[in-house]
Coordinates of C-alpha atoms and ligand atoms in Angstrom, one line a residue:
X102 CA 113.9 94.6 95.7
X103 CA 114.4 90.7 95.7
X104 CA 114.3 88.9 98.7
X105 CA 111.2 89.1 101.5
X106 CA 110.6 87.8 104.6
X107 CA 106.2 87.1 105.1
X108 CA 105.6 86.2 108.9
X109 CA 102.7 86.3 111.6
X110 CA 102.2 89.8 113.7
X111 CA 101.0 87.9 116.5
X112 CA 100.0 84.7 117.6
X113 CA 99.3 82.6 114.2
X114 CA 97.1 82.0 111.9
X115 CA 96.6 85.7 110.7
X116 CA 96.1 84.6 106.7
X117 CA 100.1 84.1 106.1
X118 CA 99.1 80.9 103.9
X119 CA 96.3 83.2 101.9
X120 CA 99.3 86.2 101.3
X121 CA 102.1 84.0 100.7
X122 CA 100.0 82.3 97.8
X123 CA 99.2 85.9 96.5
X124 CA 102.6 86.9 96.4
X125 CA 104.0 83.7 95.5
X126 CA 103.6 84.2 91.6
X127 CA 106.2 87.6 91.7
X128 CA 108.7 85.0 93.0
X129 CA 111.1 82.2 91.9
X130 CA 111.8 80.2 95.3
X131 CA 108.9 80.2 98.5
X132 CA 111.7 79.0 101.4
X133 CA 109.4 77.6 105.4
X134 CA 112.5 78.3 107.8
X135 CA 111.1 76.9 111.0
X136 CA 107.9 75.2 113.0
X137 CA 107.0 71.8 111.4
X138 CA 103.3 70.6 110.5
X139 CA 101.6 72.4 113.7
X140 CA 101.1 75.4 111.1
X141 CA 98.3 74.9 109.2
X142 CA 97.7 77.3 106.1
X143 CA 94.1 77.5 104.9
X144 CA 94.2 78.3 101.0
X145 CA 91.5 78.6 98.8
X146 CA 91.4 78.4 95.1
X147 CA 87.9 79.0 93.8
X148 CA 86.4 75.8 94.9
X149 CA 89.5 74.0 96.1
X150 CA 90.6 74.3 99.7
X151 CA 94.0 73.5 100.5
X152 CA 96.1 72.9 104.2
X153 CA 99.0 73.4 103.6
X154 CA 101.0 72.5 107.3
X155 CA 105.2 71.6 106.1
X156 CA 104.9 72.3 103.0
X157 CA 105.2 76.0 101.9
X158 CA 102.5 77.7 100.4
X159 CA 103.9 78.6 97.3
X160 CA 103.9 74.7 96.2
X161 CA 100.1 76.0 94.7
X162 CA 101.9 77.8 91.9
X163 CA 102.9 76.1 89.3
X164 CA 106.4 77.3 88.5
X165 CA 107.7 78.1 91.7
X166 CA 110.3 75.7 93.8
X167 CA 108.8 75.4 97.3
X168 CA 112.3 74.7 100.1
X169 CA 112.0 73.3 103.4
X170 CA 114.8 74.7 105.1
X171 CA 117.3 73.6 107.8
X172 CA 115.4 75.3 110.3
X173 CA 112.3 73.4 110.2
X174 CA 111.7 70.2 111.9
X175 CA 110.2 67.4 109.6
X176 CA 107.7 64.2 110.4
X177 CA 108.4 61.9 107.1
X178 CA 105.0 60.1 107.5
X179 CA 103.0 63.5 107.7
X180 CA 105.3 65.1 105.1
X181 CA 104.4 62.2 102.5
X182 CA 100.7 62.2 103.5
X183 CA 100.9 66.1 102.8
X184 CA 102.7 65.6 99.6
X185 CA 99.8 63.0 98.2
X186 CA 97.3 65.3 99.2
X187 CA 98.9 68.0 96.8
X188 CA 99.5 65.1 94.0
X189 CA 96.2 63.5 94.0
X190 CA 95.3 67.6 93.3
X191 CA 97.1 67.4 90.8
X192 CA 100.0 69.4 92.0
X193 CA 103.7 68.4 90.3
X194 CA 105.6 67.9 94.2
X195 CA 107.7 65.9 93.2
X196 CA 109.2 68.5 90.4
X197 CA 108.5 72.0 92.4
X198 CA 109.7 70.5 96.1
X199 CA 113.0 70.3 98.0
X200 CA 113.9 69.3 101.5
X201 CA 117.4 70.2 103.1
X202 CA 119.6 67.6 104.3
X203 CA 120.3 70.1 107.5
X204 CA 116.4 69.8 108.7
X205 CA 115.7 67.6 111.9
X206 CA 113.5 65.0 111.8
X207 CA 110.5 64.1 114.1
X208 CA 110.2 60.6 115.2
X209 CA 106.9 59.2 116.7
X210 CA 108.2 59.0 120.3
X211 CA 109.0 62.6 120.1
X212 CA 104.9 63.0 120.5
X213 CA 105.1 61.0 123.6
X214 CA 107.5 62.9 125.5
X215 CA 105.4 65.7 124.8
X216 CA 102.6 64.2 126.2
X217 CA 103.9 63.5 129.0
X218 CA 105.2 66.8 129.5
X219 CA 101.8 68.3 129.1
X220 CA 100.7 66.4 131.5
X221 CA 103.4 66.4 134.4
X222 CA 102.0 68.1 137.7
X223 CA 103.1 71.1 138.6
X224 CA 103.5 72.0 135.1
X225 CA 101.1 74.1 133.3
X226 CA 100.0 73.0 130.0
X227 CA 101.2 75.2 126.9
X228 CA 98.1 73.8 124.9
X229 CA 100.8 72.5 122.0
X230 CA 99.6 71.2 118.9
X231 CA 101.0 67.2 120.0
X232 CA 103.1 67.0 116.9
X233 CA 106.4 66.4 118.3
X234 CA 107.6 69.9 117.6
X235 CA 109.3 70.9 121.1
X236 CA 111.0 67.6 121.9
X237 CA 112.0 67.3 118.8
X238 CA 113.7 71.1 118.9
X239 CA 115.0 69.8 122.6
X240 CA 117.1 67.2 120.6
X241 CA 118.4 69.5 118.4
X242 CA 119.3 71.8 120.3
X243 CA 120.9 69.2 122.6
X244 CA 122.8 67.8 120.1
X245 CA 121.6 64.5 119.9
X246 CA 119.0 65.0 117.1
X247 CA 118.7 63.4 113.5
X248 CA 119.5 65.2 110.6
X249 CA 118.0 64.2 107.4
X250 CA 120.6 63.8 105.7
X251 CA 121.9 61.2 108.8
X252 CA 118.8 59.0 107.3
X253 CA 121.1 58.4 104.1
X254 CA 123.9 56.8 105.2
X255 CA 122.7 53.8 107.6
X256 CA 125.8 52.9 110.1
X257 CA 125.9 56.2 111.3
X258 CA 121.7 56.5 111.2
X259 CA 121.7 53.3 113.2
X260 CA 124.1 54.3 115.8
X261 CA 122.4 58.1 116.1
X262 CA 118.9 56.3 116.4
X263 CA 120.0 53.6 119.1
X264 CA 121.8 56.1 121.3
X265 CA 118.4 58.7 120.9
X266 CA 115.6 55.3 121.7
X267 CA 118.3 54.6 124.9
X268 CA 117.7 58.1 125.8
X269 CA 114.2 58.0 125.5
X270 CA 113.7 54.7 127.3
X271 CA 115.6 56.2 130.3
X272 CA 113.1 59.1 130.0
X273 CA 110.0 57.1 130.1
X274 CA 111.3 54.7 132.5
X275 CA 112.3 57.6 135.0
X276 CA 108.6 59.0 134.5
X277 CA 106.7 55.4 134.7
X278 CA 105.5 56.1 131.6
X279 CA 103.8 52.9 130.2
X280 CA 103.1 53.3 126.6
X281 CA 104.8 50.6 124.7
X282 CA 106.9 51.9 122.0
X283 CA 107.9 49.6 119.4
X284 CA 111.7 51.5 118.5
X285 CA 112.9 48.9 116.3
X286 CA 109.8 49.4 114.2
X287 CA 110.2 53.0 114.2
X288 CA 113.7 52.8 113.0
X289 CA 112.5 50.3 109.7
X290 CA 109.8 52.9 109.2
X291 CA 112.2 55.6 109.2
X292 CA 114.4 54.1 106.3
X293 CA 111.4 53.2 104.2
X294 CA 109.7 57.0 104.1
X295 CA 113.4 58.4 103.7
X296 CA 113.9 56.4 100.6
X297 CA 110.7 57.9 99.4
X298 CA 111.9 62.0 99.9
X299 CA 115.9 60.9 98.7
X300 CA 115.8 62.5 95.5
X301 CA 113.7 65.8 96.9
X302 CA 116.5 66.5 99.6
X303 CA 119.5 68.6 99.1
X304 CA 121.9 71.2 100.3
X305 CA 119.1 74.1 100.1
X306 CA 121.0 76.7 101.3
X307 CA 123.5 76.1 98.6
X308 CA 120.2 75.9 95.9
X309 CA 119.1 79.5 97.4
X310 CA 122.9 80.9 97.5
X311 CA 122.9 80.1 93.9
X312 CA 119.5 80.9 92.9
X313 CA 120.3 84.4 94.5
X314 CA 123.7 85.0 92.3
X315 CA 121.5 84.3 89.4
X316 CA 119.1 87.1 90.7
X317 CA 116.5 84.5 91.3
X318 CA 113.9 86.0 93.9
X319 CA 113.2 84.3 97.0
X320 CA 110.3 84.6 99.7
X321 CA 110.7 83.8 103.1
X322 CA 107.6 82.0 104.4
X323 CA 107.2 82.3 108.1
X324 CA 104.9 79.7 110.0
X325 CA 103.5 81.1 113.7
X326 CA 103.9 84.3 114.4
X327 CA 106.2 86.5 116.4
X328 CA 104.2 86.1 119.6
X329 CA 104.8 83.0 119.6
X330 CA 108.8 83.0 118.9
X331 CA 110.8 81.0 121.4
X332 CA 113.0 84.6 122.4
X333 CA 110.7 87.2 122.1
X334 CA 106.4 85.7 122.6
X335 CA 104.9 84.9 125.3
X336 CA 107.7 82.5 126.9
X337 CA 106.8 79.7 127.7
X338 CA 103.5 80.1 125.8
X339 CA 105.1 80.2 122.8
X340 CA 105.8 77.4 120.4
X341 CA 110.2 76.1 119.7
X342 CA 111.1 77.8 116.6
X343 CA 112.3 81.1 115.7
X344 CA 109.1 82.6 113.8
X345 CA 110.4 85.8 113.8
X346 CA 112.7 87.9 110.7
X347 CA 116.3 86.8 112.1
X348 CA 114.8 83.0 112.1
X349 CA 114.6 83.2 108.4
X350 CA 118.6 83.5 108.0
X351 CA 119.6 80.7 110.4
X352 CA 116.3 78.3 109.1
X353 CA 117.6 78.6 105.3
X354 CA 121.5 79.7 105.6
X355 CA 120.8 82.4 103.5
X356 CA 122.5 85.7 105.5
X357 CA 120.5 88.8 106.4
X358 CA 122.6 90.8 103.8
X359 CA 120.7 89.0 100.9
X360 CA 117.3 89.5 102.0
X361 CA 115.8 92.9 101.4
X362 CA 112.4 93.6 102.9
X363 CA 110.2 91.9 106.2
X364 CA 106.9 91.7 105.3
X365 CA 103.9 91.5 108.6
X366 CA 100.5 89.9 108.1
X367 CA 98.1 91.0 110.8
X368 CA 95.2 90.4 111.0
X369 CA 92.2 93.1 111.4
X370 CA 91.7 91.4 115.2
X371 CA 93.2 89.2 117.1
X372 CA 93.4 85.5 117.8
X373 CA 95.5 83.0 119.8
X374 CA 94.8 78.7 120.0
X375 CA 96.1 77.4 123.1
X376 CA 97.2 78.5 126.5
X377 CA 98.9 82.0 127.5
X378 CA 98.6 85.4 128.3
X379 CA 96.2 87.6 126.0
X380 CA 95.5 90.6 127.3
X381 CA 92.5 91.9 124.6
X382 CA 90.7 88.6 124.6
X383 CA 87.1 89.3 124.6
X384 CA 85.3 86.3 126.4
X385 CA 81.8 87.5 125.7
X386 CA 79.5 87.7 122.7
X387 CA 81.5 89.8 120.7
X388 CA 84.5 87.2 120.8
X389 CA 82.1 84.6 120.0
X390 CA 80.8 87.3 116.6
X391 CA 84.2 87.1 115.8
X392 CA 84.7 83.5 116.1
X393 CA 81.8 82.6 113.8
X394 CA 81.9 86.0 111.1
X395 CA 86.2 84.5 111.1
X396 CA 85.7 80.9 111.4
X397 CA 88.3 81.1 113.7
X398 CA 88.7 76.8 114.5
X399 CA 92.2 75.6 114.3
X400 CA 93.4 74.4 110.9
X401 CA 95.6 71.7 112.7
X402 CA 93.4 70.7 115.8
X403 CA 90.2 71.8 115.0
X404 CA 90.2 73.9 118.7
X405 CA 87.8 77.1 118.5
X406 CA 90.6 80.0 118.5
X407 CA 90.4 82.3 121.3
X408 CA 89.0 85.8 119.5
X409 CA 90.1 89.5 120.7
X410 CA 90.7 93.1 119.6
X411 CA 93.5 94.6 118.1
X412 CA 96.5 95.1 120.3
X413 CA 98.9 98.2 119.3
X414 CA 101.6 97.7 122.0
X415 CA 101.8 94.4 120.8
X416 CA 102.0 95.3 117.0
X417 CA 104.4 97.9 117.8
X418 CA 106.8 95.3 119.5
X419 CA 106.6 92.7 117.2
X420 CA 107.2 95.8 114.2
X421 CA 110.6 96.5 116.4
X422 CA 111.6 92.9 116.9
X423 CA 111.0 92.2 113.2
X424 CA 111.8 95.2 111.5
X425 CA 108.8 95.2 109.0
X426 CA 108.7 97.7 106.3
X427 CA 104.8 97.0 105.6
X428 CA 101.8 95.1 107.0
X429 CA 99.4 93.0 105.2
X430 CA 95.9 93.4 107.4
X431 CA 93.5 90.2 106.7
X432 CA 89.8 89.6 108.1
X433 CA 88.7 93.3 107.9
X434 CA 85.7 91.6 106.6
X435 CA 84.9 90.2 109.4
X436 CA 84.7 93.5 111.0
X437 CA 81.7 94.8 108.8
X438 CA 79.0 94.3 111.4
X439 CA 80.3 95.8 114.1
X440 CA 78.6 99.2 115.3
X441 CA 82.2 100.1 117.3
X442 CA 85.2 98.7 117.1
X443 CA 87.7 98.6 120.2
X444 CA 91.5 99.0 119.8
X445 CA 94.0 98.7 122.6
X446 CA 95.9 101.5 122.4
X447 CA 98.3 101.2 125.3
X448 CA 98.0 98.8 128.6
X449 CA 97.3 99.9 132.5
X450 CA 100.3 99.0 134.7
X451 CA 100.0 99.5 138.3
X452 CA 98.5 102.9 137.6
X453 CA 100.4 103.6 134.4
X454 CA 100.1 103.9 131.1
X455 CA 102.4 102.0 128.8
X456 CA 103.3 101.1 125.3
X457 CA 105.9 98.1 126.1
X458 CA 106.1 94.9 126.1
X459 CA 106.3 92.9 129.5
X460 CA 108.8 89.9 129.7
X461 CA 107.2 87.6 132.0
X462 CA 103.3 86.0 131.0
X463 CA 102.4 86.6 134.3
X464 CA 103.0 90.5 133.6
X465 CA 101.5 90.6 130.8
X466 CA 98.9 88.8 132.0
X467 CA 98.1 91.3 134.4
X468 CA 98.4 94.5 132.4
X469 CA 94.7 96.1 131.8
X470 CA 94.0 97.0 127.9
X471 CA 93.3 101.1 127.7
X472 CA 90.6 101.1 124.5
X473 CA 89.5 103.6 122.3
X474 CA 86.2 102.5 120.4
X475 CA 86.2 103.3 116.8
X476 CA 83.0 104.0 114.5
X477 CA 82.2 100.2 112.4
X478 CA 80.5 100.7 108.7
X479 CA 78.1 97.9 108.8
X480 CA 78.6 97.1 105.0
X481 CA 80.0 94.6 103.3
X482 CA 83.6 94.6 102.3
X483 CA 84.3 91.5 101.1
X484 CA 86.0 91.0 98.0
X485 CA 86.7 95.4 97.9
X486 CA 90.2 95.0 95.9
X487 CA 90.6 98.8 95.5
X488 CA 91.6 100.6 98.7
X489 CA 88.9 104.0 97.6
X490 CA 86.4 101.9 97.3
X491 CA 87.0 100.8 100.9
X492 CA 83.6 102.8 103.7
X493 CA 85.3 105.9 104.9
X494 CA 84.8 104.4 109.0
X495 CA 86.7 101.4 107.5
X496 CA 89.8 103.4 106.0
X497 CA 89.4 105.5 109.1
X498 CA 90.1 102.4 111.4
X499 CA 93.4 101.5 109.5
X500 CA 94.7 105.0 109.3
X501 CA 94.4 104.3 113.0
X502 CA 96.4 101.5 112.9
X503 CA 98.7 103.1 110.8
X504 CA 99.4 106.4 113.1
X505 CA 99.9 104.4 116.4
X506 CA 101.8 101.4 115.7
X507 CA 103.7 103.9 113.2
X508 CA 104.0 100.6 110.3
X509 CA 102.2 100.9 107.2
X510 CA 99.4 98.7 106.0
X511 CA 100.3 98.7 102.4
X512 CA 97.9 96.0 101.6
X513 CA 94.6 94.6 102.8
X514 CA 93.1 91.1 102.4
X515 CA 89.0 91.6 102.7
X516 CA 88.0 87.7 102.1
X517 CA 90.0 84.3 101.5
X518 CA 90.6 84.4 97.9
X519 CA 93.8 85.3 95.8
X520 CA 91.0 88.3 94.2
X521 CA 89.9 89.5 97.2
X522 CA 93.0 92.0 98.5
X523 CA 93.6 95.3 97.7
X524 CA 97.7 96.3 97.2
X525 CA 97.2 100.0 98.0
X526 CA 99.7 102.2 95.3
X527 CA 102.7 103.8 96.0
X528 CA 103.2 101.8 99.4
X529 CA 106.2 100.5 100.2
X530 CA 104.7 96.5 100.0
X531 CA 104.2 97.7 96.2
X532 CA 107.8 98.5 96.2
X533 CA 108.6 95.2 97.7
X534 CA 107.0 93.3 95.1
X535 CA 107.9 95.2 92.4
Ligands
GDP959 P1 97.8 81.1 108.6 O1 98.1 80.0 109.6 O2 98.4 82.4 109.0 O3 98.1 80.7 107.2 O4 96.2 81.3 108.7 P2 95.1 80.1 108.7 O5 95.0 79.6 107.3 O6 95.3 79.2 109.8 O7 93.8 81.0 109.1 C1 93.4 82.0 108.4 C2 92.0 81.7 107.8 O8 91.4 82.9 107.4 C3 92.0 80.8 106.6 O9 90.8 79.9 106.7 C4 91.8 81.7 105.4 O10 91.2 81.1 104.3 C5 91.0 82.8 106.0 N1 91.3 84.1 105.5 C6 92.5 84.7 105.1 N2 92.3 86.0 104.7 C7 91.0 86.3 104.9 C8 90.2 87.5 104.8 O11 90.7 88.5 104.4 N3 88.9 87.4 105.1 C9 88.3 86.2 105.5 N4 87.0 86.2 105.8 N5 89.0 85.1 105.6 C10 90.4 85.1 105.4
IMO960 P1 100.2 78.8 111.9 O1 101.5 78.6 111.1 C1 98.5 79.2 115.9 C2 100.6 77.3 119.2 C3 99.9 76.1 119.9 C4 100.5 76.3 121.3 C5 101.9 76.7 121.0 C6 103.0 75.6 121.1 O2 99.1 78.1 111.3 O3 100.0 80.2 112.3 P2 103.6 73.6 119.4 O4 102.8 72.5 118.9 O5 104.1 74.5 118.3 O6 104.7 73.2 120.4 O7 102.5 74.5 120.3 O8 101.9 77.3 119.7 N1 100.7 77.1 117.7 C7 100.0 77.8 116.8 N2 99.0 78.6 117.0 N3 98.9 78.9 114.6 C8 100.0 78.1 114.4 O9 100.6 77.9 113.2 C9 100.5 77.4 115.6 N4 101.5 76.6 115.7 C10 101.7 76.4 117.1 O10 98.5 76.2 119.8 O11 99.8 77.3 121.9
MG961 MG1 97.2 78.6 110.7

């Protein structure tokens, strides 16, 4: 096997930046195919903590090329901020990083719109990350975005940015919006950071067709998670992008037939940042356990995460919407002191009891978790890298898992560090990396 998709279970931040790190050294090429710098990947290296939020995670390893593909949208000052962050670690960027000429990119006033989006009346909130990520997509997929590689030649970049600030102006003006935007400025800025990324930006989905005929191996990194995919989360609580496995073929233009496995990472609970349905959100103490034992606090914005129990209708529909062959389950540490552990097994409807998926928020909303409680081991975990030496209570609660969302777990991740997993043998994620 080559070529593997690595992308969220549910609602972000489940430890993709921690397992794409991991798994980044069996691999040539670590490809980002959509979402922009509202992901934030916590990485730590013994001491050294790393955020990764446009840049792909496998940047950390020394020999492998990091892509950001045509599918994700790009904000040049954040991206060079990121990329002096890495160098003044010491990281070679410059060397291991490439940037397709296909990406969009976000300009300042696409934060604006949003924020005057968020705050329109009659409108409720989505809780974004303010980063310019959805108006940004709205241009693109409106057909009136910029385009990287429109930054290089500067008659046409000129004429695309004047018609885009026009539209804008309209925008603000038809929503009395009074912030004072200085487009010309914005424009000069533009040229200056693009000069900076020219020699990093490329056809990449030419550099992975051809890294592929030469049997090079490429992971997909995924940033958000499927419950959060424009088509199949929580619409409209969901972020622009196409998180889930298809996004990764149209956010690199490599096709589906070249890439071989679809790997989930879950983790051991649940949590979501921002607004939307949720339906095993525990509000109480427990949540609270989790948030501190998890340290669940956004990576971008800082906003305590909102903390719940696992969900198995929900990890069975985003297993069907993303095909994946095996899970990666982080956090289980933070599990160790509970006496009982709840697990939605299916959700109340009117009466019944159901497995699926609702499409609206508001019926999802409404749907009432059905739990079973399952013994806790109240012992340590962290840092167990071999799956035996695992408490029974705690193997127990994944063979759980296992039986009623019907995916494996094939590999377990029982603190932040690279040491601290446990690839269990003879399951197919072993196969996938092998
Ligand atoms: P991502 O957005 O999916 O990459 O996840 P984040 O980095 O936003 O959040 C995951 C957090 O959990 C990070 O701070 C990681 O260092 C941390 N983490 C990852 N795996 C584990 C684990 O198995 N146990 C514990 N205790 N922390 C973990
Ligand atoms: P990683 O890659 C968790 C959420 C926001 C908001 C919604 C839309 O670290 O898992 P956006 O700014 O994208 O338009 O916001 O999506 N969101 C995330 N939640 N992890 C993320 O990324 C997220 N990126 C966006 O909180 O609810
Ligand atoms: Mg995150």
């Amino acid at each position: 096997m080559s070529n593997v998709i690595v992308l969220g279970a549910q609602w972000g931040d489940e430890g993709k930046g921690k397992v794409v790190d991991l798994l980044a050294e069996r691999f040539d090429i670590v490809a980002r195919y959509q979402g922009g710098h509202n992901a934030g990947h916590t990485v730590f290296i013994g001491e050294k903590k790393f955020v990764l939020k446009l840049i792909p995670s496998g940047i950390l390893r020394g020999g492998v090329l990091a892509v950001i593909g045509n599918g994700v949208v790009v904000d040049l000052a954040a991206l060079i901020e990121e990329m002096g962050t890495l160098e003044a670690a010491g990281i070679d960027v410059r060397r291991n990083l490439r940037i397709s000429n296909r990406a969009h990119v976000i300009f300042p006033f696409h934060r604006l719109v949003e924020k005057m989006s968020e705050a329109r009346e009659n409108r409720i909130p989505i809780g974004t990350t303010a980063r310019g990520i959805g108006p940004c997509y709205e241009d693109k997929i409106g057909r009136r975005g910029i385009r990287i590689a429109d930054l290089f030649d500067s008659e046409s970049f000129r004429l695309l940015y004047d018609t885009l600030a026009e539209d804008k102006r309209t925008l603000a003006a038809t929503f009395d919006l009074r912030e004072s935007i200085d487009y010309a400025g914005i424009r000069r800025q533009t040229e200056e950071l693009a000069e900076r990324i020219r020699p990093l930006v490329c056809d990449t989905s030419k550099l992975l067709h051809d890294a592929i005929a030469q049997s090079k191996r490429v992971l997909f990194e995924g940033a958000q998670g499927a419950m959060l995919d424009i088509d199949h989360g929580t619409y409209p609580f969901v972020t622009s992008s196409s998180a889930t496995a298809g996004g990764a073929s149209t956010g690199t233009g490599v096709p589906p037939t070249r890439i071989n496995g679809v790997i989930g990472v879950s983790k051991a609970y649940i949590t979501r940042v921002g607004s939307g349905p949720f339906p095993t959100e525990s509000k109480d103490a427990a949540g609270d356990l989790l948030r501190r034992e998890g340290n669940e606090y956004g990576a971008v914005t800082g906003r305590p995460r909102r903390c719940g129990w696992f969900d198995i209708p929900l990890l069975a529909y985003t297993a069907m919407v993303n095909g994946f062959d095996t899970i990666m389950m982080t956090k289980l540490d933070v599990l160790d002191q509970l006496d009982e552990i709840p697990v939605c097994v299916r959700y109340r409807v009117k009466g019944a009891e159901v497995c699926d998926m609702p499409a609206t928020w508001r019926a999802l909303e409404a749907v009432e978790p059905v739990y079973e409680r399952l013994p806790g081991w109240k012992t340590s975990t962290r840092g167990i890298s071999r799956y035996d030496a695992l408490p029974a209570p705690a193997r127990n609660y994944l063979t759980f898992l296992e039986d009623r969302t019907g995916v494996e777990i094939g590999g377990i991740s029982t603190g932040p560090e690279r040491t601290e997993t446990i690839i269990r043998r003879g399951s197919a994620l072993e196969r996938l990396l092998g």
